Coordinates of C-alpha atoms in Angstrom, one line a residue:
M1 CA 5.3 16.1 -6.1
C2 CA 3.6 13.6 -4.0
E3 CA -0.2 15.3 -3.7
S4 CA -3.6 14.4 -3.5
T5 CA -6.2 15.4 -6.5
G6 CA -9.5 17.0 -5.2
A7 CA -7.7 19.7 -3.1
G8 CA -8.4 22.0 -6.0
D9 CA -10.6 22.9 -8.7
M10 CA -7.8 23.0 -11.5
T11 CA -8.0 20.4 -14.3
A12 CA -4.5 19.6 -15.3
E13 CA -3.7 18.5 -18.7
L14 CA -0.7 16.0 -19.3
S15 CA -0.1 15.7 -23.1
F16 CA 1.0 12.2 -24.7
T17 CA 3.7 11.6 -27.5
V18 CA 3.1 7.7 -29.3
G19 CA 6.8 7.4 -27.4
D20 CA 4.8 8.7 -24.1
L21 CA 1.7 5.7 -24.1
A22 CA 4.6 3.2 -25.3
S23 CA 6.7 3.3 -22.4
M24 CA 3.7 3.6 -20.0
R25 CA 3.3 0.7 -17.5
F26 CA 1.6 -0.5 -14.1
A27 CA 3.3 -1.3 -10.9
V28 CA 2.4 -2.5 -7.5
S29 CA 4.2 -0.5 -4.8
P30 CA 3.8 -1.4 -1.1
M31 CA 5.1 2.1 -0.6
W32 CA 2.1 3.7 -2.1
E33 CA 0.2 2.1 0.4
V34 CA 2.4 3.2 3.3
G35 CA 1.3 6.8 2.9
P36 CA -2.0 6.4 2.6
S37 CA -2.6 3.8 5.6
L38 CA -1.4 5.8 7.5
R39 CA -3.3 9.0 7.0
L40 CA -6.1 6.8 7.3
L41 CA -5.0 6.0 11.0
A42 CA -4.3 9.4 12.1
S43 CA -7.6 10.6 10.4
R44 CA -9.8 9.2 13.4
Q45 CA -12.6 9.0 11.1
A46 CA -15.0 6.0 10.5
H47 CA -13.9 4.4 7.2
P48 CA -16.5 2.6 5.3
V49 CA -13.9 -0.3 3.9
H50 CA -11.4 -0.2 5.7
R51 CA -12.8 -0.1 9.7
P52 CA -11.6 -3.7 10.4
W53 CA -8.3 -3.3 9.2
V54 CA -8.3 0.0 11.1
E55 CA -9.8 -1.7 14.8
Q56 CA -7.3 -4.4 13.8
V57 CA -4.6 -2.3 13.5
R58 CA -4.4 1.1 15.4
P59 CA -4.1 -0.2 18.9
R60 CA -0.9 -1.9 17.6
V61 CA 0.3 0.9 15.8
A62 CA -0.2 3.3 18.8
A63 CA 1.2 0.5 21.3
A64 CA 4.6 0.6 19.5
G65 CA 4.7 3.7 19.2
L66 CA 4.2 4.7 15.7
D67 CA 1.8 6.9 15.3
R68 CA 4.2 9.2 16.3
G69 CA 7.8 10.0 15.2
W70 CA 9.5 9.7 12.0
L71 CA 5.9 8.8 10.1
A72 CA 4.2 11.4 11.6
E73 CA 6.4 14.2 10.7
L74 CA 7.2 13.1 7.1
V75 CA 3.2 12.4 6.2
P76 CA 0.9 15.5 7.1
P77 CA -2.7 14.6 7.7
S78 CA -3.0 15.9 3.8
G79 CA -1.6 18.1 1.2
Y80 CA 2.2 17.7 -0.2
V81 CA 4.2 14.4 0.6
P82 CA 8.5 14.2 -0.2
D83 CA 8.7 12.6 -3.0
F84 CA 11.1 10.6 -2.3
I85 CA 9.6 8.2 -0.1
N86 CA 7.8 7.1 -3.2
P87 CA 11.1 6.3 -5.7
A88 CA 9.7 5.1 -9.1
P89 CA 9.5 1.5 -8.9
A90 CA 11.9 -0.1 -11.3
G91 CA 9.5 -3.0 -12.3
P92 CA 6.0 -4.7 -12.0
A93 CA 6.4 -5.1 -8.6
P94 CA 9.2 -4.4 -6.4
T95 CA 9.5 -5.4 -3.0
L96 CA 9.3 -3.3 0.0
A97 CA 13.2 -4.0 0.4
D98 CA 13.7 -2.3 -3.0
E99 CA 11.8 0.5 -2.5
L100 CA 13.4 1.0 1.3
A101 CA 16.8 0.9 -0.5
A102 CA 16.0 3.3 -3.6
I103 CA 15.0 5.6 -0.6
R104 CA 18.2 5.2 1.3
A105 CA 19.8 6.0 -2.3
T106 CA 17.7 9.4 -2.4
P107 CA 20.6 12.0 -3.2
A108 CA 21.1 14.6 -0.3
E109 CA 19.5 17.6 -2.5
R110 CA 16.5 15.9 -3.3
V111 CA 16.0 15.2 0.1
R112 CA 16.6 19.0 1.2
R113 CA 14.3 20.4 -1.9
D114 CA 11.9 18.3 -0.9
L115 CA 11.9 19.1 2.4
D116 CA 12.0 22.7 1.7
R117 CA 8.8 22.3 -0.4
L118 CA 7.0 20.2 2.8
R119 CA 8.0 23.1 5.1
A120 CA 6.7 25.7 2.8
R121 CA 3.5 24.2 2.1
R122 CA 2.9 23.5 5.8
G123 CA 3.7 27.0 6.6
G124 CA 6.0 26.2 9.1
G125 CA 8.8 24.8 10.4
L126 CA 9.9 21.0 10.2
G127 CA 9.7 18.7 13.4
P128 CA 13.0 17.6 15.3
R129 CA 13.5 14.4 13.3
L130 CA 13.0 15.7 10.0
R131 CA 15.3 18.9 10.6
A132 CA 18.2 15.7 11.6
L133 CA 17.0 14.2 8.1
Y134 CA 17.6 17.5 6.3
A135 CA 21.1 18.3 8.2
D136 CA 22.5 15.1 7.7
P137 CA 20.1 13.0 5.0
A138 CA 22.5 10.1 5.2
T139 CA 22.1 9.1 8.4
G140 CA 18.6 10.4 8.5
L141 CA 17.1 7.8 5.7
V142 CA 18.6 5.3 7.6
R143 CA 16.4 5.9 10.6
L144 CA 13.2 6.7 8.4
T145 CA 13.5 3.7 6.8
E146 CA 13.8 1.6 9.8
A147 CA 10.5 3.2 10.9
V148 CA 9.0 2.8 7.5
E149 CA 10.1 -1.2 8.1
A150 CA 8.7 -1.9 11.8
Y151 CA 5.1 0.0 10.6
W152 CA 5.0 -2.3 7.4
D153 CA 5.7 -5.5 9.8
V154 CA 2.7 -4.4 12.5
A155 CA 0.6 -2.7 10.3
L156 CA 0.4 -4.1 6.3
A157 CA 3.0 -6.8 6.0
P158 CA -0.1 -9.8 8.1
Y159 CA -2.4 -8.8 5.2
W160 CA 0.0 -8.2 2.5
A161 CA -1.3 -11.4 0.6
R162 CA -4.9 -9.9 0.6
I163 CA -4.1 -6.8 -0.7
R164 CA -1.6 -7.7 -3.2
A165 CA -3.9 -10.0 -4.7
L166 CA -6.5 -7.3 -5.3
L167 CA -3.9 -5.0 -7.0
D168 CA -2.5 -7.9 -9.1
A169 CA -6.5 -8.6 -10.1
D170 CA -6.5 -4.8 -10.7
V171 CA -3.8 -5.1 -13.3
L172 CA -4.6 -8.5 -15.0
H173 CA -8.3 -6.8 -15.0
R174 CA -7.2 -3.2 -17.1
A175 CA -4.2 -5.4 -19.2
R176 CA -6.8 -7.4 -20.7
R177 CA -8.8 -4.3 -20.8
A178 CA -6.3 -2.5 -22.8
A179 CA -6.0 -5.6 -25.4
E180 CA -9.8 -5.7 -26.2
H181 CA -10.7 -1.8 -26.0
G182 CA -7.4 0.0 -26.3
T183 CA -5.2 2.4 -24.3
A184 CA -7.7 5.2 -24.5
S185 CA -10.6 2.7 -22.9
V186 CA -8.3 2.0 -19.9
L187 CA -7.2 5.5 -19.1
N188 CA -11.4 6.5 -19.1
D189 CA -11.9 3.8 -16.6
L190 CA -9.4 4.7 -13.9
H191 CA -11.0 7.0 -12.1
A192 CA -14.2 9.6 -12.8
E193 CA -11.7 12.5 -12.0
V194 CA -9.5 10.9 -15.1
R195 CA -10.2 11.2 -19.2
W196 CA -8.8 10.8 -22.0
A197 CA -9.4 12.9 -25.2
A198 CA -7.3 14.3 -28.1
G199 CA -3.7 12.7 -27.1
A200 CA -3.7 14.2 -23.7
L201 CA -4.6 12.8 -20.0
R202 CA -7.0 15.1 -18.0
L203 CA -7.3 15.6 -14.3
D204 CA -9.8 17.0 -12.4
R205 CA -9.2 18.8 -9.0
R206 CA -5.8 18.7 -8.9
P207 CA -4.3 21.6 -7.5
R208 CA -1.6 22.2 -9.3
G209 CA -0.8 22.1 -13.5
L210 CA 1.1 19.3 -15.6
D211 CA 3.2 20.5 -18.0
R212 CA 4.7 17.3 -19.9
R213 CA 7.8 19.4 -20.6
T214 CA 8.7 19.3 -16.9
A215 CA 6.7 15.8 -16.0
G216 CA 9.3 13.8 -17.2
S217 CA 8.3 10.7 -20.1
G218 CA 5.5 8.0 -19.8
L219 CA 3.5 7.3 -16.9
L220 CA 3.5 4.8 -14.3
L221 CA 0.0 4.0 -13.2
I222 CA 0.1 2.4 -9.6
P223 CA -3.1 0.8 -7.9
S224 CA -3.9 1.0 -4.4
A225 CA -5.8 0.0 -1.6
F226 CA -5.5 2.6 0.5
T227 CA -5.5 5.5 -1.6
G228 CA -8.8 6.8 -2.3
P229 CA -11.8 8.1 -3.1
G230 CA -9.6 10.8 -4.9
L231 CA -6.0 10.0 -6.7
F232 CA -2.4 11.2 -5.7
T233 CA 0.1 12.2 -8.5
R234 CA 3.9 12.2 -7.9
V235 CA 5.9 14.2 -11.0
A236 CA 9.7 14.0 -10.1
P237 CA 11.6 14.5 -13.4
P238 CA 13.2 12.6 -14.2
D239 CA 11.0 9.7 -12.9
P240 CA 7.7 9.1 -15.1
P241 CA 4.8 10.7 -13.4
Q242 CA 3.2 8.7 -11.0
L243 CA -0.2 8.1 -10.8
A244 CA -1.8 6.1 -7.9
Y245 CA -5.8 5.5 -8.1
P246 CA -8.3 3.5 -6.3
A247 CA -7.6 -0.9 -6.9
R248 CA -11.2 -2.4 -8.2
G249 CA -12.8 -4.6 -5.9
I250 CA -11.5 -2.4 -2.7
G251 CA -14.9 -2.8 -1.1
T252 CA -14.8 -6.6 -1.0
L253 CA -11.1 -6.4 0.4
W254 CA -11.9 -7.1 4.1
A255 CA -15.1 -9.0 3.7
A256 CA -16.3 -12.1 5.5
R257 CA -15.0 -15.1 3.3
P258 CA -17.5 -17.7 3.3
G259 CA -15.3 -20.7 5.2
P260 CA -13.8 -23.6 3.7
S261 CA -15.1 -27.7 3.6
S262 CA -12.4 -28.5 6.0
D263 CA -12.8 -32.4 5.6
A264 CA -10.5 -32.7 2.3
L265 CA -7.8 -30.4 3.4
A266 CA -7.4 -31.6 7.2
A267 CA -6.9 -35.2 4.9
V268 CA -3.8 -33.9 4.0
L269 CA -2.7 -31.3 6.9
G270 CA -4.3 -32.6 10.0
R271 CA -7.6 -31.2 11.3
S272 CA -5.5 -28.8 13.9
R273 CA -3.5 -27.0 11.2
T274 CA -7.0 -26.7 9.1
L275 CA -8.3 -25.6 11.7
L276 CA -5.5 -22.8 12.4
L277 CA -5.4 -21.8 8.7
I278 CA -9.2 -21.4 8.7
E279 CA -8.8 -18.8 11.8
L280 CA -6.1 -16.9 10.0
A281 CA -8.8 -15.4 7.9
A282 CA -7.6 -12.0 9.8
P283 CA -3.6 -11.9 11.5
A284 CA -3.9 -13.1 14.9
S285 CA -1.1 -14.2 17.9
T286 CA -0.4 -17.6 19.2
T287 CA -2.2 -16.6 22.3
E288 CA -5.3 -15.2 20.7
L289 CA -5.6 -18.6 18.2
A290 CA -5.3 -20.6 21.3
H291 CA -7.9 -19.2 22.9
R292 CA -10.4 -19.3 20.0
T293 CA -9.3 -23.0 19.2
G294 CA -9.0 -24.4 22.7
L295 CA -6.1 -26.3 21.3
S296 CA -3.0 -25.4 24.2
P297 CA -0.5 -22.4 23.6
S298 CA 2.5 -25.0 22.8
A299 CA 0.3 -27.1 20.7
V300 CA -0.5 -23.8 18.4
S301 CA 3.0 -22.8 18.0
Q302 CA 4.2 -26.3 16.8
Y303 CA 1.5 -26.2 14.5
L304 CA 1.9 -23.0 13.5
T305 CA 5.8 -23.6 12.8
A306 CA 5.4 -26.5 10.9
L307 CA 2.5 -24.7 8.7
R308 CA 5.3 -21.7 8.4
D309 CA 7.7 -24.1 7.0
A310 CA 5.7 -25.2 4.6
G311 CA 4.9 -21.8 3.5
L312 CA 1.0 -21.5 4.0
V313 CA 1.7 -19.2 7.0
S314 CA 4.0 -15.8 7.7
A315 CA 5.0 -14.5 10.5
H316 CA 5.4 -10.8 11.5
R317 CA 6.8 -9.3 14.3
A318 CA 4.4 -6.8 16.7
G319 CA 5.9 -5.0 19.5
R320 CA 6.0 -7.9 22.6
S321 CA 3.6 -10.4 20.1
V322 CA 4.9 -11.9 16.7
L323 CA 1.5 -12.0 14.4
Y324 CA 0.7 -15.0 12.0
A325 CA -1.2 -14.5 8.5
R326 CA -1.9 -16.8 5.8
T327 CA 0.4 -16.5 2.9
A328 CA -0.8 -16.1 -0.7
A329 CA -0.1 -19.7 -1.1
A330 CA -2.6 -20.7 1.9
E331 CA -5.1 -18.3 0.3
A332 CA -4.7 -20.1 -3.3
V333 CA -5.3 -23.6 -1.2
L334 CA -8.4 -22.2 0.8
A335 CA -9.7 -20.7 -2.3
P336 CA -10.9 -23.4 -4.7
L337 CA -12.3 -25.2 -0.6
A338 CA -14.5 -21.7 -0.4
R339 CA -16.1 -21.9 -3.7
A340 CA -17.4 -25.7 -3.2
G341 CA -18.7 -24.8 0.3
M342 CA -20.7 -22.2 -1.5
D343 CA -22.0 -24.6 -3.8
R344 CA -23.6 -26.8 -1.8

Protein backbone atom coordinates (compact mmCIF):
# COMPACT_ATOMS: atom_id res chain seq x y z
CA MET A 1 0.00 0.00 0.00
CA CYS A 2 1.29 3.51 -0.77
CA GLU A 3 1.94 4.94 2.64
CA SER A 4 4.30 7.42 4.19
CA THR A 5 6.61 6.51 7.02
CA GLY A 6 6.52 8.75 10.03
CA ALA A 7 2.86 8.00 10.81
CA GLY A 8 3.78 5.59 13.60
CA ASP A 9 6.70 4.32 15.66
CA MET A 10 6.94 0.74 14.41
CA THR A 11 10.15 -0.64 12.94
CA ALA A 12 9.33 -2.84 9.97
CA GLU A 13 11.78 -5.51 8.84
CA LEU A 14 11.99 -6.83 5.29
CA SER A 15 14.16 -9.94 5.00
CA PHE A 16 16.25 -10.63 1.89
CA THR A 17 17.32 -13.80 0.15
CA VAL A 18 20.13 -13.89 -2.39
CA GLY A 19 17.44 -13.78 -5.07
CA ASP A 20 15.86 -10.65 -3.56
CA LEU A 21 19.22 -8.87 -3.57
CA ALA A 22 19.92 -9.99 -7.12
CA SER A 23 16.62 -8.50 -8.35
CA MET A 24 16.89 -5.20 -6.45
CA ARG A 25 16.91 -2.27 -8.86
CA PHE A 26 16.36 1.48 -9.26
CA ALA A 27 13.76 3.25 -11.37
CA VAL A 28 12.77 6.85 -12.10
CA SER A 29 8.97 7.13 -12.05
CA PRO A 30 6.89 10.13 -13.19
CA MET A 31 3.88 8.95 -11.17
CA TRP A 32 5.93 8.98 -7.96
CA GLU A 33 6.26 12.76 -8.50
CA VAL A 34 2.54 13.29 -9.14
CA GLY A 35 1.08 12.25 -5.76
CA PRO A 36 3.67 13.87 -3.46
CA SER A 37 3.70 17.10 -5.48
CA LEU A 38 -0.11 17.27 -5.28
CA ARG A 39 0.10 16.94 -1.51
CA LEU A 40 2.66 19.72 -1.34
CA LEU A 41 0.42 22.08 -3.31
CA ALA A 42 -2.60 21.18 -1.16
CA SER A 43 -0.76 21.64 2.14
CA ARG A 44 -0.69 25.45 1.90
CA GLN A 45 2.50 25.38 3.97
CA ALA A 46 5.70 27.16 3.02
CA HIS A 47 8.33 24.70 1.86
CA PRO A 48 12.03 25.53 2.32
CA VAL A 49 13.04 23.86 -0.96
CA HIS A 50 10.04 23.79 -3.30
CA ARG A 51 8.72 27.30 -2.65
CA PRO A 52 9.77 28.69 -6.10
CA TRP A 53 8.00 25.80 -7.81
CA VAL A 54 4.90 26.14 -5.62
CA GLU A 55 4.62 29.87 -6.28
CA GLN A 56 4.76 29.34 -10.03
CA VAL A 57 2.57 26.25 -10.22
CA ARG A 58 -0.17 26.68 -7.63
CA PRO A 59 -1.98 29.51 -9.49
CA ARG A 60 -1.87 27.54 -12.74
CA VAL A 61 -3.22 24.40 -11.09
CA ALA A 62 -6.03 26.36 -9.44
CA ALA A 63 -6.90 28.18 -12.67
CA ALA A 64 -7.20 24.83 -14.45
CA GLY A 65 -9.40 23.43 -11.65
CA LEU A 66 -6.90 20.66 -10.96
CA ASP A 67 -6.75 21.34 -7.23
CA ARG A 68 -10.18 19.74 -6.95
CA GLY A 69 -11.94 16.93 -8.74
CA TRP A 70 -10.41 13.53 -9.49
CA LEU A 71 -6.96 14.11 -8.04
CA ALA A 72 -8.17 15.81 -4.88
CA GLU A 73 -10.46 12.86 -4.18
CA LEU A 74 -7.82 10.23 -4.91
CA VAL A 75 -4.78 11.72 -3.11
CA PRO A 76 -5.67 12.63 0.48
CA PRO A 77 -3.57 15.16 2.45
CA SER A 78 -1.90 12.30 4.32
CA GLY A 79 -2.04 8.55 4.75
CA TYR A 80 -2.86 5.84 2.26
CA VAL A 81 -2.93 6.44 -1.50
CA PRO A 82 -4.43 3.68 -3.69
CA ASP A 83 -1.70 1.38 -4.96
CA PHE A 84 -2.93 1.29 -8.54
CA ILE A 85 -1.77 4.84 -9.26
CA ASN A 86 1.86 3.78 -8.72
CA PRO A 87 2.29 0.71 -10.93
CA ALA A 88 5.67 -1.01 -10.66
CA PRO A 89 7.92 0.47 -13.39
CA ALA A 90 8.74 -2.20 -15.94
CA GLY A 91 12.10 -0.61 -16.72
CA PRO A 92 14.53 1.93 -15.30
CA ALA A 93 12.80 5.01 -16.72
CA PRO A 94 9.17 4.60 -17.87
CA THR A 95 7.50 7.57 -19.50
CA LEU A 96 4.33 9.08 -18.13
CA ALA A 97 2.47 7.51 -21.07
CA ASP A 98 3.82 4.08 -20.07
CA GLU A 99 2.61 4.50 -16.50
CA LEU A 100 -0.79 5.88 -17.48
CA ALA A 101 -1.28 2.89 -19.78
CA ALA A 102 -0.45 0.59 -16.86
CA ILE A 103 -2.97 2.42 -14.65
CA ARG A 104 -5.71 2.08 -17.29
CA ALA A 105 -4.96 -1.65 -17.48
CA THR A 106 -5.49 -2.18 -13.74
CA PRO A 107 -7.95 -5.05 -13.12
CA ALA A 108 -11.32 -3.93 -11.76
CA GLU A 109 -10.96 -6.07 -8.63
CA ARG A 110 -7.69 -4.35 -7.69
CA VAL A 111 -9.21 -0.89 -8.19
CA ARG A 112 -12.14 -1.77 -5.94
CA ARG A 113 -9.90 -3.39 -3.32
CA ASP A 114 -7.70 -0.29 -3.14
CA LEU A 115 -10.73 2.01 -2.93
CA ASP A 116 -12.15 -0.12 -0.12
CA ARG A 117 -8.86 0.38 1.74
CA LEU A 118 -8.95 4.10 1.08
CA ARG A 119 -12.51 4.35 2.41
CA ALA A 120 -11.59 2.34 5.52
CA ARG A 121 -8.51 4.46 6.24
CA ARG A 122 -10.43 7.71 5.82
CA GLY A 123 -13.22 6.51 8.06
CA GLY A 124 -15.81 7.91 5.68
CA GLY A 125 -17.25 7.54 2.22
CA LEU A 126 -15.73 8.11 -1.18
CA GLY A 127 -16.29 11.24 -3.22
CA PRO A 128 -18.60 11.21 -6.25
CA ARG A 129 -15.84 10.59 -8.78
CA LEU A 130 -14.34 7.72 -6.81
CA ARG A 131 -17.80 6.20 -6.40
CA ALA A 132 -18.12 6.33 -10.19
CA LEU A 133 -14.66 4.75 -10.49
CA TYR A 134 -15.74 1.98 -8.12
CA ALA A 135 -18.89 1.31 -10.13
CA ASP A 136 -17.17 1.35 -13.54
CA PRO A 137 -13.36 1.05 -13.20
CA ALA A 138 -12.65 0.88 -16.94
CA THR A 139 -14.36 4.19 -17.69
CA GLY A 140 -13.24 5.83 -14.46
CA LEU A 141 -9.57 5.00 -15.03
CA VAL A 142 -9.69 6.75 -18.40
CA ARG A 143 -11.10 9.88 -16.76
CA LEU A 144 -8.57 9.65 -13.95
CA THR A 145 -5.57 9.34 -16.26
CA GLU A 146 -6.84 12.29 -18.29
CA ALA A 147 -6.80 14.35 -15.08
CA VAL A 148 -3.28 13.13 -14.26
CA GLU A 149 -2.08 14.07 -17.75
CA ALA A 150 -3.61 17.55 -17.44
CA TYR A 151 -1.91 18.04 -14.07
CA TRP A 152 1.41 16.79 -15.44
CA ASP A 153 1.28 19.25 -18.35
CA VAL A 154 0.72 22.21 -16.03
CA ALA A 155 2.74 21.30 -12.94
CA LEU A 156 5.57 18.93 -13.84
CA ALA A 157 6.26 18.63 -17.57
CA PRO A 158 7.76 22.14 -17.91
CA TYR A 159 10.21 21.28 -15.12
CA TRP A 160 10.83 17.65 -15.97
CA ALA A 161 14.23 18.13 -17.61
CA ARG A 162 15.58 19.63 -14.39
CA ILE A 163 13.84 17.12 -12.13
CA ARG A 164 14.88 14.16 -14.28
CA ALA A 165 18.51 15.29 -14.23
CA LEU A 166 18.40 15.32 -10.42
CA LEU A 167 16.88 11.83 -10.24
CA ASP A 168 19.30 10.38 -12.79
CA ALA A 169 22.23 11.85 -10.87
CA ASP A 170 20.98 10.18 -7.69
CA VAL A 171 20.79 6.77 -9.37
CA LEU A 172 24.25 7.21 -10.91
CA HIS A 173 25.71 8.14 -7.53
CA ARG A 174 24.20 5.11 -5.82
CA ALA A 175 25.25 2.76 -8.62
CA ARG A 176 28.81 3.98 -8.22
CA ARG A 177 28.56 3.57 -4.46
CA ALA A 178 27.34 -0.01 -4.90
CA ALA A 179 30.28 -0.76 -7.19
CA GLU A 180 32.79 0.72 -4.75
CA HIS A 181 31.34 -0.18 -1.34
CA GLY A 182 28.62 -2.81 -1.88
CA THR A 183 24.84 -3.01 -1.65
CA ALA A 184 24.68 -2.66 2.14
CA SER A 185 26.40 0.71 1.89
CA VAL A 186 23.80 1.89 -0.63
CA LEU A 187 20.88 0.84 1.56
CA ASN A 188 22.37 2.41 4.69
CA ASP A 189 22.86 5.67 2.82
CA LEU A 190 19.29 5.97 1.48
CA HIS A 191 17.64 7.67 4.44
CA ALA A 192 18.02 8.08 8.20
CA GLU A 193 15.02 5.78 8.72
CA VAL A 194 16.50 2.92 6.67
CA ARG A 195 19.06 0.45 8.02
CA TRP A 196 20.55 -2.75 6.64
CA ALA A 197 21.58 -5.40 9.16
CA ALA A 198 21.75 -9.18 9.36
CA GLY A 199 20.21 -9.82 5.95
CA ALA A 200 17.20 -7.54 6.46
CA LEU A 201 16.14 -3.99 5.66
CA ARG A 202 14.70 -2.14 8.67
CA LEU A 203 12.39 0.82 8.18
CA ASP A 204 11.80 2.98 11.23
CA ARG A 205 8.51 4.77 11.94
CA ARG A 206 6.49 2.72 9.49
CA PRO A 207 2.79 2.55 10.43
CA ARG A 208 2.52 -1.18 9.67
CA GLY A 209 4.69 -4.27 9.64
CA LEU A 210 6.37 -5.68 6.57
CA ASP A 211 6.57 -9.38 5.79
CA ARG A 212 8.56 -10.76 2.87
CA ARG A 213 6.05 -13.62 2.50
CA THR A 214 3.32 -11.14 1.60
CA ALA A 215 5.38 -8.29 0.15
CA GLY A 216 6.61 -9.79 -3.13
CA SER A 217 10.20 -10.48 -4.12
CA GLY A 218 13.08 -8.08 -4.69
CA LEU A 219 13.02 -4.34 -4.01
CA LEU A 220 12.39 -1.35 -6.25
CA LEU A 221 14.15 1.84 -5.15
CA ILE A 222 12.70 5.08 -6.52
CA PRO A 223 14.36 8.48 -6.01
CA SER A 224 11.86 11.32 -5.84
CA ALA A 225 12.06 15.10 -5.86
CA PHE A 226 8.82 15.62 -3.93
CA THR A 227 8.82 12.66 -1.54
CA GLY A 228 10.16 13.80 1.78
CA PRO A 229 11.29 14.39 4.35
CA GLY A 230 10.08 10.84 5.06
CA LEU A 231 9.74 7.77 2.88
CA PHE A 232 6.87 6.25 0.95
CA THR A 233 6.37 2.53 0.53
CA ARG A 234 4.14 0.53 -1.78
CA VAL A 235 3.48 -3.14 -1.09
CA ALA A 236 1.19 -4.76 -3.65
CA PRO A 237 2.17 -8.34 -4.56
CA PRO A 238 3.07 -9.77 -6.97
CA ASP A 239 4.90 -6.52 -7.72
CA PRO A 240 8.18 -6.03 -5.86
CA PRO A 241 7.88 -3.72 -2.85
CA GLN A 242 8.63 -0.10 -3.76
CA LEU A 243 10.54 2.34 -1.59
CA ALA A 244 10.41 5.99 -2.69
CA TYR A 245 13.02 8.17 -0.98
CA PRO A 246 14.17 11.81 -1.27
CA ALA A 247 16.80 12.13 -3.99
CA ARG A 248 20.18 13.62 -3.22
CA GLY A 249 20.64 17.31 -4.02
CA ILE A 250 17.01 18.36 -3.69
CA GLY A 251 18.12 21.50 -1.86
CA THR A 252 19.67 22.82 -5.08
CA LEU A 253 16.83 21.84 -7.41
CA TRP A 254 15.32 25.30 -7.76
CA ALA A 255 18.39 27.34 -6.85
CA ALA A 256 19.25 30.15 -9.23
CA ARG A 257 22.05 29.06 -11.51
CA PRO A 258 24.83 31.27 -12.82
CA GLY A 259 23.94 32.82 -16.12
CA PRO A 260 26.01 31.60 -19.04
CA SER A 261 28.20 33.82 -21.15
CA SER A 262 25.98 34.20 -24.17
CA ASP A 263 28.47 35.43 -26.76
CA ALA A 264 29.66 32.00 -27.94
CA LEU A 265 26.15 30.56 -28.14
CA ALA A 266 24.77 33.70 -29.78
CA ALA A 267 27.28 33.24 -32.59
CA VAL A 268 25.54 29.94 -33.38
CA LEU A 269 21.88 30.51 -32.44
CA GLY A 270 21.60 34.26 -32.76
CA ARG A 271 21.36 36.76 -29.92
CA SER A 272 17.55 36.76 -29.58
CA ARG A 273 17.22 32.97 -29.49
CA THR A 274 20.06 32.77 -26.97
CA LEU A 275 18.39 35.42 -24.82
CA LEU A 276 15.16 33.41 -24.78
CA LEU A 277 16.97 30.23 -23.77
CA ILE A 278 18.62 32.04 -20.87
CA GLU A 279 15.28 33.56 -19.80
CA LEU A 280 13.74 30.08 -19.73
CA ALA A 281 15.54 29.16 -16.53
CA ALA A 282 11.92 28.92 -15.35
CA PRO A 283 9.09 27.98 -17.75
CA ALA A 284 7.26 30.98 -19.19
CA SER A 285 4.64 31.96 -21.75
CA THR A 286 5.21 33.95 -24.93
CA THR A 287 3.67 37.02 -23.29
CA GLU A 288 5.93 36.76 -20.24
CA LEU A 289 9.02 36.33 -22.39
CA ALA A 290 8.09 39.30 -24.58
CA HIS A 291 7.63 41.47 -21.47
CA ARG A 292 10.97 40.40 -19.97
CA THR A 293 13.07 40.62 -23.11
CA GLY A 294 11.55 43.58 -24.92
CA LEU A 295 11.01 41.47 -28.04
CA SER A 296 7.64 41.59 -29.76
CA PRO A 297 5.26 38.67 -29.05
CA SER A 298 5.35 37.67 -32.73
CA ALA A 299 9.16 37.61 -32.74
CA VAL A 300 9.22 35.58 -29.52
CA SER A 301 6.77 33.10 -31.03
CA GLN A 302 8.89 32.78 -34.18
CA TYR A 303 12.12 32.23 -32.23
CA LEU A 304 10.50 29.72 -29.89
CA THR A 305 9.23 27.73 -32.85
CA ALA A 306 12.77 27.55 -34.20
CA LEU A 307 14.15 26.50 -30.82
CA ARG A 308 11.43 23.89 -30.49
CA ASP A 309 12.20 22.49 -33.94
CA ALA A 310 15.85 22.23 -32.85
CA GLY A 311 14.89 20.24 -29.74
CA LEU A 312 15.99 22.95 -27.32
CA VAL A 313 12.54 24.03 -26.11
CA SER A 314 9.36 22.13 -25.26
CA ALA A 315 5.80 23.48 -25.12
CA HIS A 316 3.19 22.56 -22.52
CA ARG A 317 -0.48 23.56 -22.44
CA ALA A 318 -1.46 25.40 -19.22
CA GLY A 319 -5.12 26.37 -19.43
CA ARG A 320 -5.48 28.97 -22.17
CA SER A 321 -1.76 29.64 -22.44
CA VAL A 322 1.29 27.62 -23.44
CA LEU A 323 4.37 27.36 -21.25
CA TYR A 324 7.76 26.95 -22.84
CA ALA A 325 10.62 25.21 -21.07
CA ARG A 326 14.20 24.29 -21.81
CA THR A 327 14.76 20.66 -22.70
CA ALA A 328 17.52 18.44 -21.36
CA ALA A 329 19.44 19.13 -24.58
CA ALA A 330 19.28 22.88 -23.91
CA GLU A 331 20.44 22.39 -20.32
CA ALA A 332 23.39 20.37 -21.62
CA VAL A 333 24.29 23.15 -24.08
CA LEU A 334 24.08 25.87 -21.44
CA ALA A 335 25.86 24.02 -18.61
CA PRO A 336 29.46 24.42 -19.86
CA LEU A 337 28.83 28.08 -20.65
CA ALA A 338 27.55 28.64 -17.12
CA ARG A 339 30.63 26.93 -15.67
CA ALA A 340 32.87 29.05 -17.86
CA GLY A 341 31.12 32.15 -16.53
CA MET A 342 31.81 31.03 -12.95
CA ASP A 343 35.50 30.53 -13.72
CA ARG A 344 36.02 34.06 -14.93
